[in-house]
C-alpha positions as a printed Julia matrix, in Angstrom:
816×3 Matrix{Float64}:
  82.02  53.3    -82.48
  80.5   52.09   -85.74
  82.56  50.83   -88.68
  81.06  50.1    -92.11
  82.48  46.98   -93.77
  82.0   48.26   -97.33
  83.69  51.54   -96.33
  86.52  49.56   -94.73
  87.15  47.85   -98.06
  88.09  51.24   -99.58
  91.43  50.96   -97.75
  92.19  47.23   -97.78
  91.53  44.62  -100.45
  89.71  41.83   -98.6
  86.72  39.67   -99.34
  86.27  37.92   -96.01
  82.98  37.01   -94.4
  81.94  39.78   -91.95
  81.88  37.25   -89.1
  85.5   36.32   -89.8
  86.48  39.99   -89.85
  84.65  40.43   -86.54
  86.66  37.62   -84.94
  89.98  39.01   -86.24
  89.26  42.51   -84.96
  88.18  41.22   -81.55
  91.3   39.04   -81.24
  93.55  41.98   -82.14
  92.11  44.28   -79.48
  89.26  46.06   -81.29
  86.41  44.19   -79.67
  83.34  43.87   -81.88
  80.39  44.12   -79.51
  77.74  43.73   -82.18
  77.01  43.48   -85.89
  73.98  44.72   -87.77
  72.83  44.84   -91.36
  72.42  48.27   -92.92
  70.3   49.05   -95.95
  70.11  52.44   -97.63
  66.32  52.16   -97.34
  64.86  50.49   -94.28
  63.52  47.06   -95.19
  65.39  47.09   -98.5
  62.08  47.52  -100.44
  61.47  43.8   -100.14
  58.18  42.87  -101.84
  58.0   46.17  -103.75
  57.83  45.76  -107.55
  57.45  48.0   -110.57
  53.89  47.75  -111.89
  52.2   49.05  -115.03
  48.81  50.75  -114.63
  46.53  49.07  -117.22
  43.28  50.83  -116.45
  41.84  53.44  -114.09
  38.21  54.06  -113.16
  36.31  55.88  -110.43
  35.51  54.03  -107.22
  31.73  53.46  -107.2
  31.42  54.22  -103.48
  33.95  57.02  -102.93
  34.53  60.26  -104.82
  38.22  60.62  -103.97
  39.27  57.01  -104.62
  40.03  55.25  -107.9
  40.19  51.58  -108.94
  43.31  50.64  -110.84
  44.3   47.43  -112.56
  48.05  46.97  -112.35
  50.27  44.51  -114.22
  52.85  43.17  -111.75
  54.73  41.15  -114.38
  54.64  37.44  -115.24
  50.96  37.78  -116.15
  49.89  38.88  -112.66
  47.13  41.51  -112.63
  46.22  43.15  -109.3
  43.19  45.27  -108.48
  44.27  48.16  -106.26
  42.26  50.94  -104.63
  44.25  54.17  -104.84
  43.67  57.59  -103.28
  46.37  59.53  -105.18
  45.09  62.18  -107.63
  47.86  61.61  -110.19
  47.39  57.91  -111.02
  46.93  57.42  -114.79
  46.75  54.61  -117.3
  50.11  53.61  -118.79
  52.22  54.76  -115.83
  54.99  52.65  -114.3
  54.61  52.81  -110.53
  56.07  51.17  -107.38
  53.62  48.65  -105.91
  53.76  47.14  -102.41
  52.48  43.63  -102.92
  50.53  41.52  -100.42
  52.79  40.47   -97.52
  55.36  43.25   -97.97
  56.2   45.61   -95.09
  56.31  49.39   -95.26
  58.2   51.43   -92.64
  57.6   54.91   -91.28
  59.91  56.08   -88.52
  60.01  53.34   -85.9
  56.63  51.95   -86.97
  55.72  49.53   -89.72
  52.69  47.86   -91.27
  52.13  44.82   -93.48
  50.21  45.07   -96.76
  47.18  42.75   -96.74
  44.42  41.9    -99.16
  41.49  43.98   -97.98
  38.26  45.64   -98.98
  38.03  49.44   -99.15
  34.49  50.8    -99.43
  33.31  47.44  -100.8
  36.06  47.0   -103.45
  38.94  44.54  -103.16
  42.46  45.97  -102.99
  45.43  43.63  -103.59
  48.31  45.91  -102.8
  49.29  49.57  -102.58
  50.66  52.03  -105.15
  53.22  54.05  -103.16
  54.37  57.63  -102.77
  58.05  58.31  -102.08
  57.59  58.96   -98.34
  55.79  55.6    -97.96
  58.86  53.83   -99.37
  61.35  55.86   -97.31
  62.81  57.45  -100.45
  61.87  61.06   -99.63
  59.41  63.31   -97.84
  56.88  64.02  -100.59
  53.31  62.79  -100.27
  51.82  64.84  -103.11
  51.04  61.71  -105.08
  52.32  58.33  -106.18
  55.81  57.96  -107.64
  55.87  57.73  -111.42
  58.84  55.74  -112.74
  60.62  55.49  -116.08
  58.21  54.11  -118.72
  60.95  51.87  -120.15
  61.17  49.86  -116.92
  59.67  46.37  -117.41
  56.71  45.46  -115.2
  57.78  43.04  -112.44
  61.21  44.65  -111.93
  62.11  44.56  -108.25
  62.14  48.05  -106.75
  65.27  47.05  -104.84
  67.1   46.74  -108.14
  65.49  49.81  -109.75
  66.47  52.13  -106.88
  69.9   50.47  -106.42
  69.39  49.66  -102.71
  72.77  49.09  -101.05
  73.48  46.56   -98.28
  76.25  46.75   -95.74
  77.4   45.21   -92.46
  78.16  47.58   -89.61
  80.5   46.58   -86.76
  79.93  48.11   -83.31
  83.42  48.33   -81.79
  83.93  48.84   -78.06
  86.97  51.09   -78.29
  89.12  51.18   -75.16
  90.45  54.64   -74.13
  94.06  53.8    -75.04
  93.27  52.73   -78.62
  92.36  56.05   -80.21
  94.47  54.96   -83.22
  91.56  52.63   -84.04
  88.92  55.4    -83.99
  88.61  55.55   -87.78
  87.99  53.3    -90.74
  91.62  53.52   -91.82
  92.79  52.76   -88.27
  90.7   49.59   -88.21
  91.88  48.66   -91.73
  95.49  49.08   -90.55
  95.01  46.56   -87.73
  93.19  44.14   -90.03
  95.99  44.4    -92.6
  98.66  43.87   -89.92
  97.01  40.6    -88.93
  96.45  39.34   -92.49
  99.97  40.37   -93.55
 101.32  37.45   -91.5
  99.89  35.08   -94.1
 100.04  37.03   -97.39
 101.32  40.43   -98.41
  98.6   43.0    -97.8
  98.64  46.64   -96.78
  96.07  49.27   -95.87
  96.3   52.43   -97.98
  94.73  55.86   -97.78
  93.41  57.47  -100.99
  96.01  59.5   -102.88
  96.16  63.31  -102.68
  98.6   63.87  -105.55
  96.04  66.02  -107.4
  96.03  68.65  -104.68
  97.07  72.08  -105.95
  96.45  75.7   -105.01
  94.3   77.23  -107.77
  94.76  80.88  -106.78
  95.62  83.11  -103.86
  92.49  85.26  -103.87
  91.49  84.51  -100.25
  94.46  84.28   -97.9
  93.5   84.15   -94.19
  96.6   84.26   -91.93
  96.75  82.18   -88.75
  98.25  83.21   -85.4
  98.56  80.74   -82.52
  98.94  82.54   -79.17
  98.72  79.4    -77.02
 101.19  76.92   -78.51
 100.89  74.53   -75.56
  97.16  74.08   -76.1
  97.53  74.01   -79.91
 100.89  72.54   -81.01
  99.82  72.47   -84.68
  97.2   74.41   -86.62
  96.68  74.05   -90.37
  94.13  75.6    -92.69
  93.3   76.76   -96.19
  90.51  78.57   -98.01
  88.17  77.4   -100.77
  86.1   79.95  -102.68
  83.37  79.73  -105.27
  81.8   76.58  -103.82
  78.08  75.8   -103.68
  76.62  74.36  -100.47
  73.9   71.79  -101.08
  72.91  68.16  -100.51
  75.64  65.53  -100.66
  75.68  62.89  -103.39
  73.97  59.6   -102.6
  77.21  57.64  -102.04
  78.38  60.11   -99.38
  75.01  60.2    -97.64
  74.92  56.38   -97.56
  78.41  56.23   -96.06
  77.38  58.52   -93.19
  74.0   56.84   -92.68
  75.69  53.45   -92.39
  77.47  54.6    -89.21
  74.45  56.39   -87.77
  75.16  59.98   -88.89
  72.57  62.21   -90.52
  73.69  64.07   -93.66
  73.59  67.9    -93.3
  75.17  69.48   -96.37
  78.05  68.62   -98.69
  80.72  70.65   -96.83
  79.81  69.44   -93.34
  79.31  65.88   -94.61
  82.79  65.85   -96.17
  84.37  67.01   -92.9
  82.52  64.21   -91.06
  83.49  61.72   -93.76
  87.2   62.57   -93.49
  86.97  62.46   -89.69
  85.64  58.9    -89.75
  88.03  57.96   -92.54
  91.27  59.2    -90.93
  90.4   59.99   -87.31
  91.36  63.65   -87.83
  88.6   66.15   -86.93
  88.08  69.1    -89.28
  86.04  72.28   -89.03
  84.78  74.6    -91.76
  84.18  78.32   -91.11
  82.14  80.59   -93.36
  84.91  82.84   -94.63
  82.54  85.81   -94.87
  81.98  85.65   -91.08
  85.69  85.84   -90.18
  86.07  89.47   -89.02
  89.4   91.06   -89.81
  90.21  88.22   -92.21
  92.43  86.5    -89.62
  92.36  83.35   -87.46
  93.7   83.67   -83.89
  94.01  80.66   -81.58
  93.89  81.8    -77.96
  91.95  81.77   -74.68
  89.42  84.47   -73.83
  88.68  86.25   -70.56
  86.91  84.33   -67.8
  83.14  84.67   -68.16
  83.16  85.6    -71.86
  79.92  84.62   -73.55
  79.74  82.4    -76.63
  76.79  80.9    -78.5
  77.7   77.42   -79.7
  76.35  75.51   -82.7
  73.63  73.91   -80.57
  72.18  77.39   -79.86
  73.2   77.43   -76.2
  74.88  80.49   -74.69
  77.93  79.41   -72.73
  80.11  81.23   -70.22
  83.71  80.49   -71.05
  86.5   79.65   -68.66
  89.79  81.44   -68.98
  91.26  78.02   -69.82
  88.94  77.25   -72.77
  90.9   77.33   -76.03
  89.02  79.34   -78.65
  89.39  79.78   -82.4
  88.79  83.51   -82.88
  88.75  86.19   -85.51
  90.02  89.68   -84.67
  86.85  90.51   -82.68
  85.08  87.41   -81.33
  85.36  83.76   -80.56
  84.12  81.56   -83.44
  84.62  78.02   -82.13
  85.49  76.16   -78.92
  88.7   74.62   -80.19
  88.49  70.85   -80.66
  85.03  70.66   -79.13
  82.18  72.56   -80.82
  81.7   75.29   -83.42
  79.83  78.56   -83.1
  76.43  79.36   -84.5
  77.51  82.54   -86.31
  80.53  81.19   -88.21
  79.03  77.88   -89.34
  78.48  76.86   -92.96
  75.0   77.62   -94.35
  73.29  77.46   -97.74
  74.44  81.06   -98.37
  78.12  80.21   -97.83
  80.28  80.44  -100.98
  83.75  80.49   -99.4
  85.17  78.66   -96.4
  88.24  78.46   -94.2
  88.93  74.77   -93.56
  90.69  73.92   -90.27
  92.76  70.83   -89.45
  94.57  71.03   -86.11
  96.19  69.12   -83.28
  95.12  70.19   -79.79
  96.46  69.29   -76.35
  94.38  66.44   -74.86
  94.27  67.93   -71.35
  92.91  71.28   -72.55
  90.23  69.6    -74.62
  89.21  67.14   -71.9
  88.81  69.87   -69.29
  86.84  72.12   -71.64
  84.53  69.3    -72.72
  83.84  68.39   -69.07
  83.28  72.01   -68.05
  80.63  72.48   -70.73
  79.23  68.93   -70.47
  79.98  68.25   -74.14
  81.01  65.03   -75.84
  81.46  65.44   -79.58
  83.18  63.27   -82.19
  85.98  65.85   -82.27
  86.48  66.1    -78.49
  86.36  62.29   -78.18
  89.43  62.04   -80.43
  91.36  65.13   -79.36
  91.13  64.39   -75.65
  92.69  60.96   -76.24
  95.48  62.23   -78.47
  95.41  63.14   -82.18
  98.14  62.44   -84.74
  99.97  65.73   -85.52
 101.21  64.26   -88.8
  97.68  63.59   -90.09
  96.54  67.23   -90.17
  97.91  68.07   -93.64
  96.77  64.84   -95.29
  93.22  65.22   -93.9
  93.15  68.87   -94.99
  94.18  68.06   -98.56
  91.83  65.07   -98.73
  88.85  67.16   -97.62
  89.78  70.02   -99.97
  89.87  67.67  -102.97
  86.48  66.18  -102.04
  84.94  69.65  -101.61
  86.26  70.69  -105.03
  84.83  67.52  -106.56
  81.41  67.69  -104.9
  80.76  71.35  -104.08
  82.94  72.95  -106.74
  85.13  75.95  -106.0
  88.83  76.73  -106.07
  91.55  76.32  -103.45
  92.3   79.98  -102.89
  95.26  80.02  -100.52
  98.39  78.06   -99.72
  98.11  75.87   -96.61
  98.66  77.93   -93.46
 100.6   75.52   -91.24
 101.67  76.74   -87.79
 103.85  73.96   -86.37
 106.56  75.63   -84.26
 107.85  72.58   -82.39
 107.8   69.31   -84.26
 107.02  66.13   -82.36
 109.71  63.45   -82.24
 108.81  59.77   -82.27
 109.19  57.92   -78.99
 112.15  55.51   -79.06
 111.78  52.1    -77.41
 114.3   49.25   -77.08
 112.78  45.79   -77.61
 114.72  42.83   -76.22
 113.93  39.5    -77.92
 114.61  37.72   -74.62
 112.03  39.85   -72.81
 109.58  39.39   -75.67
 109.78  35.6    -75.52
 109.79  35.55   -71.71
 106.64  37.66   -71.35
 104.74  35.97   -74.18
 105.78  32.47   -73.1
 106.89  31.18   -76.5
 109.59  32.1    -78.99
 108.28  34.09   -81.96
 110.6   34.19   -85.0
 112.39  37.53   -85.36
 111.25  37.83   -88.98
 107.6   37.59   -87.93
 108.15  40.14   -85.14
 109.65  42.6    -87.64
 106.8   41.98   -90.09
 104.18  42.71   -87.42
 105.91  45.86   -86.19
 106.42  47.18   -89.72
 102.74  46.57   -90.51
 101.88  48.71   -87.47
 104.12  51.54   -88.75
 106.89  51.03   -86.18
 110.2   52.23   -87.61
 113.12  49.86   -87.05
 115.96  52.32   -86.33
 118.61  49.83   -85.31
 118.8   46.04   -85.19
 121.1   43.66   -83.37
 121.1   39.93   -82.73
 119.37  40.47   -79.39
 117.18  43.53   -79.79
 115.5   46.15   -81.95
 115.51  49.9    -81.47
 112.12  51.19   -82.59
 110.56  54.52   -83.45
 106.94  54.58   -82.3
 104.46  56.2    -84.72
 103.17  59.51   -83.38
  99.54  58.36   -83.47
 100.32  55.58   -80.96
 100.2   57.75   -77.85
  99.66  54.65   -75.7
 102.99  52.97   -76.59
 105.75  54.34   -74.35
 107.74  51.32   -73.08
 108.97  47.87   -74.01
 105.97  46.07   -72.47
 103.64  48.1    -74.7
 105.54  47.0    -77.81
 105.4   43.37   -76.68
 101.65  43.71   -76.25
 101.41  45.04   -79.83
 103.29  42.02   -81.17
 101.18  39.6    -79.14
  97.77  41.02   -80.08
  98.59  40.79   -83.81
 100.33  37.42   -83.49
  97.25  36.19   -81.65
  96.55  35.42   -78.01
  94.94  32.18   -79.14
  98.27  31.07   -80.62
  99.82  30.81   -77.16
  99.5   27.2    -75.9
  98.22  26.76   -72.35
 100.73  25.94   -69.64
 100.74  22.18   -68.99
 101.48  22.74   -65.3
  98.51  24.07   -63.33
  98.85  26.02   -60.12
  96.46  27.15   -57.44
  96.48  28.94   -54.13
  94.7   28.16   -50.88
  92.71  31.09   -49.58
  91.75  31.57   -45.98
  88.01  32.13   -45.76
  87.21  35.01   -43.44
  84.08  34.42   -41.39
  81.45  35.57   -41.51
  81.43  35.5    -45.31
  80.17  38.98   -46.2
  78.95  37.99   -49.67
  77.02  35.09   -48.18
  75.39  37.4    -45.63
  74.44  39.84   -48.4
  72.83  37.01   -50.37
  70.94  35.74   -47.29
  69.57  39.17   -46.45
  68.73  39.88   -50.1
  66.77  36.63   -50.34
  64.92  37.45   -47.12
  64.02  40.97   -48.26
  62.91  39.82   -51.71
  60.73  37.16   -50.09
  59.07  40.0    -48.15
  58.24  41.99   -51.28
  61.35  44.15   -51.62
  63.16  44.97   -54.86
  66.89  45.64   -55.01
  68.03  48.94   -56.51
  71.5   50.08   -57.56
  72.05  53.84   -57.49
  74.95  55.78   -58.9
  77.61  56.52   -56.3
  78.08  59.87   -58.07
  75.36  62.4    -57.31
  74.47  66.1    -57.03
  76.34  68.32   -54.59
  73.13  70.33   -54.18
  71.5   67.47   -52.29
  73.94  68.03   -49.42
  74.29  71.8    -49.81
  70.53  72.37   -49.54
  69.84  69.88   -46.73
  71.03  71.03   -43.3
  71.08  67.42   -42.04
  74.33  66.95   -43.97
  77.63  68.79   -43.87
  78.32  69.81   -47.49
  82.01  70.25   -46.66
  82.26  66.48   -46.18
  81.27  65.76   -49.78
  84.01  64.15   -51.86
  84.17  66.38   -54.95
  85.23  65.29   -58.43
  87.83  67.42   -60.17
  86.46  66.7    -63.66
  82.78  65.77   -63.24
  80.82  64.47   -66.21
  78.03  66.9    -65.32
  76.76  69.06   -62.46
  74.38  66.22   -61.61
  77.34  63.89   -60.98
  79.87  66.15   -59.29
  80.28  64.56   -55.83
  80.3   61.09   -54.3
  77.3   60.28   -52.16
  77.42  60.73   -48.4
  74.27  58.65   -47.98
  72.17  56.13   -49.9
  69.1   58.22   -49.07
  68.92  60.41   -52.18
  69.5   57.61   -54.67
  66.57  55.75   -53.14
  64.34  58.84   -53.28
  65.22  59.26   -56.98
  64.1   55.66   -57.57
  60.87  56.26   -55.62
  59.84  59.38   -57.58
  60.75  57.66   -60.86
  58.37  54.82   -60.01
  55.57  56.88   -58.48
  55.54  59.06   -61.59
  54.79  55.85   -63.48
  51.83  54.88   -61.3
  53.79  52.49   -59.05
  53.17  53.97   -55.62
  53.49  50.9    -53.36
  57.23  50.37   -53.13
  59.75  48.43   -51.07
  63.41  48.96   -52.01
  66.73  47.88   -50.57
  70.27  48.72   -51.61
  73.74  47.6    -50.57
  76.3   50.29   -51.35
  79.08  52.51   -50.1
  78.92  56.05   -48.79
  81.85  58.45   -48.94
  82.96  61.38   -46.83
  85.83  63.85   -46.79
  87.14  64.41   -43.27
  89.51  67.39   -43.34
  90.07  67.15   -39.58
  91.26  63.53   -39.79
  94.62  62.87   -38.19
  97.66  61.91   -40.22
  99.54  63.5    -43.05
  98.47  61.1    -45.8
  95.7   62.38   -48.05
  93.88  59.05   -48.07
  93.28  59.27   -44.33
  91.03  62.24   -44.98
  88.6   60.09   -46.95
  86.16  57.72   -45.28
  84.3   54.95   -47.08
  81.58  52.91   -45.41
  79.42  50.05   -46.63
  75.71  50.41   -45.88
  72.35  48.74   -46.29
  69.41  51.04   -46.97
  65.71  50.12   -46.75
  62.84  52.19   -48.2
  59.09  51.59   -47.94
  56.2   53.77   -49.07
  52.58  53.41   -50.11
  50.23  50.63   -49.0
  50.91  47.31   -47.3
  48.38  45.53   -49.47
  46.58  46.05   -52.75
  42.97  47.18   -52.82
  40.6   44.22   -52.58
  36.91  43.54   -51.99
  37.59  41.51   -48.85
  40.22  43.61   -47.09
  40.84  47.24   -46.29
  43.85  49.03   -47.66
  46.48  49.65   -44.97
  49.31  52.11   -45.37
  52.86  51.21   -44.4
  54.12  52.97   -41.29
  57.12  53.25   -39.04
  56.38  49.92   -37.39
  56.17  48.13   -40.74
  59.79  49.09   -41.37
  60.82  48.3    -37.8
  59.28  44.83   -38.14
  61.37  44.2    -41.28
  64.48  45.34   -39.44
  63.8   42.97   -36.53
  63.26  40.17   -39.06
  66.73  40.81   -40.51
  68.33  40.81   -37.06
  66.51  37.62   -36.15
  67.88  35.94   -39.29
  71.41  36.91   -38.26
  70.97  35.79   -34.66
  71.04  39.31   -33.16
  68.6   39.51   -30.23
  66.82  42.57   -28.84
  68.72  42.11   -25.58
  72.01  42.97   -27.3
  70.74  46.21   -28.8
  69.79  49.49   -27.23
  66.92  51.21   -29.01
  66.16  54.87   -28.35
  64.26  57.72   -29.98
  66.27  60.03   -32.19
  66.02  63.66   -33.2
  67.2   64.24   -36.78
  66.49  66.77   -39.53
  66.09  63.84   -41.92
  63.22  62.28   -39.98
  59.99  63.58   -38.48
  60.16  60.66   -36.03
  62.87  58.1    -35.71
  64.84  55.62   -33.66
  68.46  54.64   -33.44
  70.01  51.29   -32.57
  73.3   51.08   -30.7
  75.51  48.1    -29.98
  78.03  48.36   -27.16
  77.72  52.14   -27.3
  78.19  52.36   -31.09
  75.28  53.66   -33.17
  74.77  51.62   -36.35
  71.11  51.98   -37.37
  68.87  54.97   -37.95
  65.28  54.55   -39.08
  62.22  56.71   -39.3
  59.72  58.66   -41.37
  61.5   61.0    -43.79
  60.68  64.65   -43.19
  58.64  66.7    -45.66
  61.59  69.09   -46.16
  63.76  66.19   -47.32
  61.04  64.9    -49.66
  60.17  68.34   -51.08
  62.96  68.59   -53.71
  61.79  65.28   -55.16
  58.1   66.3    -55.15
  57.17  63.11   -53.3
  53.78  63.65   -51.67
  53.41  60.36   -49.78
  55.09  59.14   -46.59
  58.45  57.4    -47.06
  60.13  55.36   -44.33
  63.88  54.83   -44.43
  66.4   52.71   -42.53
  70.14  53.41   -42.75
  72.2   50.43   -41.54
  75.99  50.49   -41.2
  76.63  47.11   -42.77
  80.3   46.97   -41.73
  79.26  47.29   -38.09
  76.54  44.67   -38.52
  79.16  42.23   -39.85
  81.3   42.91   -36.77
  78.34  42.23   -34.48
  77.7   38.79   -35.97
  81.39  37.9    -36.46
  81.52  35.86   -33.22
  78.02  34.47   -33.47
  77.05  30.97   -34.39
  73.44  30.18   -35.18
  72.79  26.74   -33.77
  69.86  24.35   -33.85
  67.92  24.26   -30.61
  65.21  21.77   -29.73
  61.75  23.03   -28.88
  61.38  23.7    -25.12
  59.87  20.87   -23.1
  58.37  23.22   -20.51
  55.76  25.86   -21.22
  56.25  29.62   -21.17
  54.25  31.87   -18.9
  52.94  35.32   -19.75
  52.27  38.04   -17.18
  51.09  41.62   -17.82
  51.58  44.9    -15.99
  49.79  48.22   -16.54
  52.25  50.98   -15.62
  51.38  54.67   -15.12
  54.52  56.56   -16.13
  55.86  60.03   -16.8
  55.6   61.05   -20.48
  59.37  61.23   -20.86
  60.01  57.57   -19.99
  60.67  55.28   -22.97
  59.84  51.62   -23.38
  63.54  50.85   -23.83
  64.12  51.83   -20.16
  61.38  49.43   -19.04
  62.88  46.64   -21.1
  66.42  47.28   -19.91
  65.41  47.3    -16.22
  63.45  44.07   -16.7
  66.46  42.15   -18.01
  68.72  43.64   -15.35
  66.29  42.4    -12.69
  65.75  38.91   -14.14
  68.24  37.62   -16.69
  67.78  33.85   -16.29
  64.25  32.99   -17.3
  62.88  36.28   -18.7
  62.72  35.7    -22.45
  60.8   38.63   -23.9
  59.36  42.01   -22.95
  56.68  43.55   -25.18
  54.45  46.6    -25.11
  50.94  45.91   -26.36
  49.03  49.09   -25.5
  49.68  52.79   -24.89
  47.0   55.03   -23.37
  46.92  58.8    -23.07
  43.78  60.67   -22.11
  41.9   63.1    -19.94
  41.43  60.48   -17.25
  45.17  60.47   -16.58
  47.16  63.16   -14.87
  48.81  65.74   -17.11
  52.23  64.57   -18.28
  51.36  60.92   -17.65
  50.82  57.9    -19.93
  49.9   54.29   -19.4
  51.88  51.36   -20.83
  50.5   47.82   -20.93
  53.55  45.55   -20.92
  53.77  41.75   -21.21
  56.58  39.59   -19.83
  57.34  36.12   -21.19
  58.96  33.77   -18.63
  60.28  30.29   -19.38
  62.62  27.87   -17.67
  64.17  25.32   -20.06
  64.89  22.9    -17.2
  61.61  22.68   -15.28
  58.03  23.94   -14.98
  57.64  27.33   -13.37
  55.71  27.52   -10.1
  53.3   30.33    -9.16
  55.49  31.23    -6.23
  58.54  31.77    -8.41
  56.58  33.75   -10.99
  55.05  36.02    -8.34
  58.5   36.65    -6.85
  59.86  37.8    -10.17
  56.85  40.05   -10.89
  57.08  41.61    -7.39
  60.73  42.42    -7.97
  59.88  44.02   -11.32
  57.14  46.14    -9.75
  59.53  47.27    -7.05
  62.2   48.28    -9.59
  59.73  50.2    -11.74
  58.29  51.98    -8.7
  61.67  52.99    -7.28
  63.59  53.84   -10.45
  60.89  55.07   -12.8
  58.32  56.37   -10.35
  55.76  54.04   -11.9
  52.32  53.33   -10.46
  50.67  49.98   -10.95
  47.16  50.4    -12.36
């Protein structure tokens, strides 16, 4: 939220440095996240001066250019090449001198001394669009002849400067969502040191001029709209706002539209009360009805989008149609246009829950909905209405043509809270004088109903929807008194924590470092994602998606079941930007709803699991003159996975690796540990890639990180000296049935010899016409090593004979 310092001064008499104001606001709970300088014209027209054209002559080398001599004041004469058709001798014109900067949109350029078609040009005579003062480029600006040459354009055009505060407003502090709200907090702080108060402009001049345009109001849903106020203004003229009003809105990042709309926005940011103006001529039946419409009713909003309404969307209607989504967004047909000459001006208080649900359903976040869904002040509606009506009369003309229609059937009562001085001092840690406590609370509009020696009974202002109990009041006192005023406790305390091993964060850092060293980049995907990913992919059960009751959008309506789709989004984002060779990893949680879970508690139906995901795609290496480009493949990813396990001390002997059939993968493997599957990896199927329009192979590994932590929980990686005795390698060529996997060969090998067999590897696979149908040939190597002594040929041959026997008997293998 942006707050203009000069605007703030309209409500509180202060002359503090903006940095000091920033510190005060931050310390009182309105955190200033940034400050920036605002100028009514970008660049402030620095270096632009008023010049007098002394002489004009044709450019000798260009028909459409002229040479002008311009007096810049103080005896300075500049020769300037000009292309405008209207430059004449004796004119006073704005001149951008050498070194000045001109801005256009986000771009800019610096004026330099240059030659144009052989003639020197020492500046630039400007049109209004070149200075940012308008849109015209028909010719140069011609200024008042009485203006002395050398006058700074900044002064001539009355360029205003301001400081804008960017405030990070927390959801509970909607009372600070306006300039007056911020001024109130600032005054409450300063009032501790000298008497000062924030004041809203007076509305004593408000009066009803006639009753020529009375539009009655009927509220059919009083729960959704506890208060609705409005009046009519006729005979007004819609047009551009005056400069002061446009500058106010520009300073906080709003674009001026027309005087009526600008005034409603101005009052909104002044008081925090949203307003809406209807073209009175478009109100059919001359009546306002506040109600909900039938489910599926169609409505075209101000942004031109046709929306299907819910039966719970509160609408502001005339006797035939809906005109506005109450508290959220107006309609295109009833809005104020240049042809409007009479309006109905609305100022209402809507139920936060209704507004929040409607805004989420239609994926809308407007200035009005932002305030209403956090709680508006029902007592501000009439003031804001009168304030806006007076401004419209002043700026757009017209007459107030009806009494205020105020439907307020059930008045709100202030919340009552008992404040104990003992509790106040106990929670804050020091004793604050009662007089100062009362001063602070009064400055914040708390009404002291009853006072005793030990406590205060307080009435909480209606706009403070976040203050409901004693602790909230104590927090109010403390934030104005100042957190920095509380001395630190002289006695320190600490606790001894038991470190659980293995340290999960340390493991994450180790694996991250290893992956980054191997060319990976870490990604962080949103844990909220599209339900359609799981509904349209048969590999997932869409019923297990954890759905959000009030999603921000249809693209963020469930929690992810897998890290797969977030990674694919990152891949297509990068490949679309010519970065096709990618290696990504992500640590994150997946979420599932398990309706069949045992137990009565709702939480038992939800399952959360921490995972590590790996993605690779593209080429292993960049194109080079001395090496061929190689594409990544399944074994590239498998090698990375084995590298991770090796770093954690997990050996191949502890894992069972087998092929896997999955709709996610075209080919894949799964790793199990003691019968529990914890890794899936493979080449992602074309059907899974199709929705993302990824046309290159992507390889993906899904690791259950919680299980991996359990596997290494009892492991200790220890230093081991290099073996003193050499290893021995022996090979076997086995003719096997097609259905036999390497994992079976490996498992039988270690069952047969578990003392000195260190490693089993496959180094060749052969299939061909020379083999029987349904057969394949594996070339397998066996690494043998005894750490205590040198192996003899006799012992090696005994082991190999036993392996051959096992393979022959159990796998039906033939030795080639």
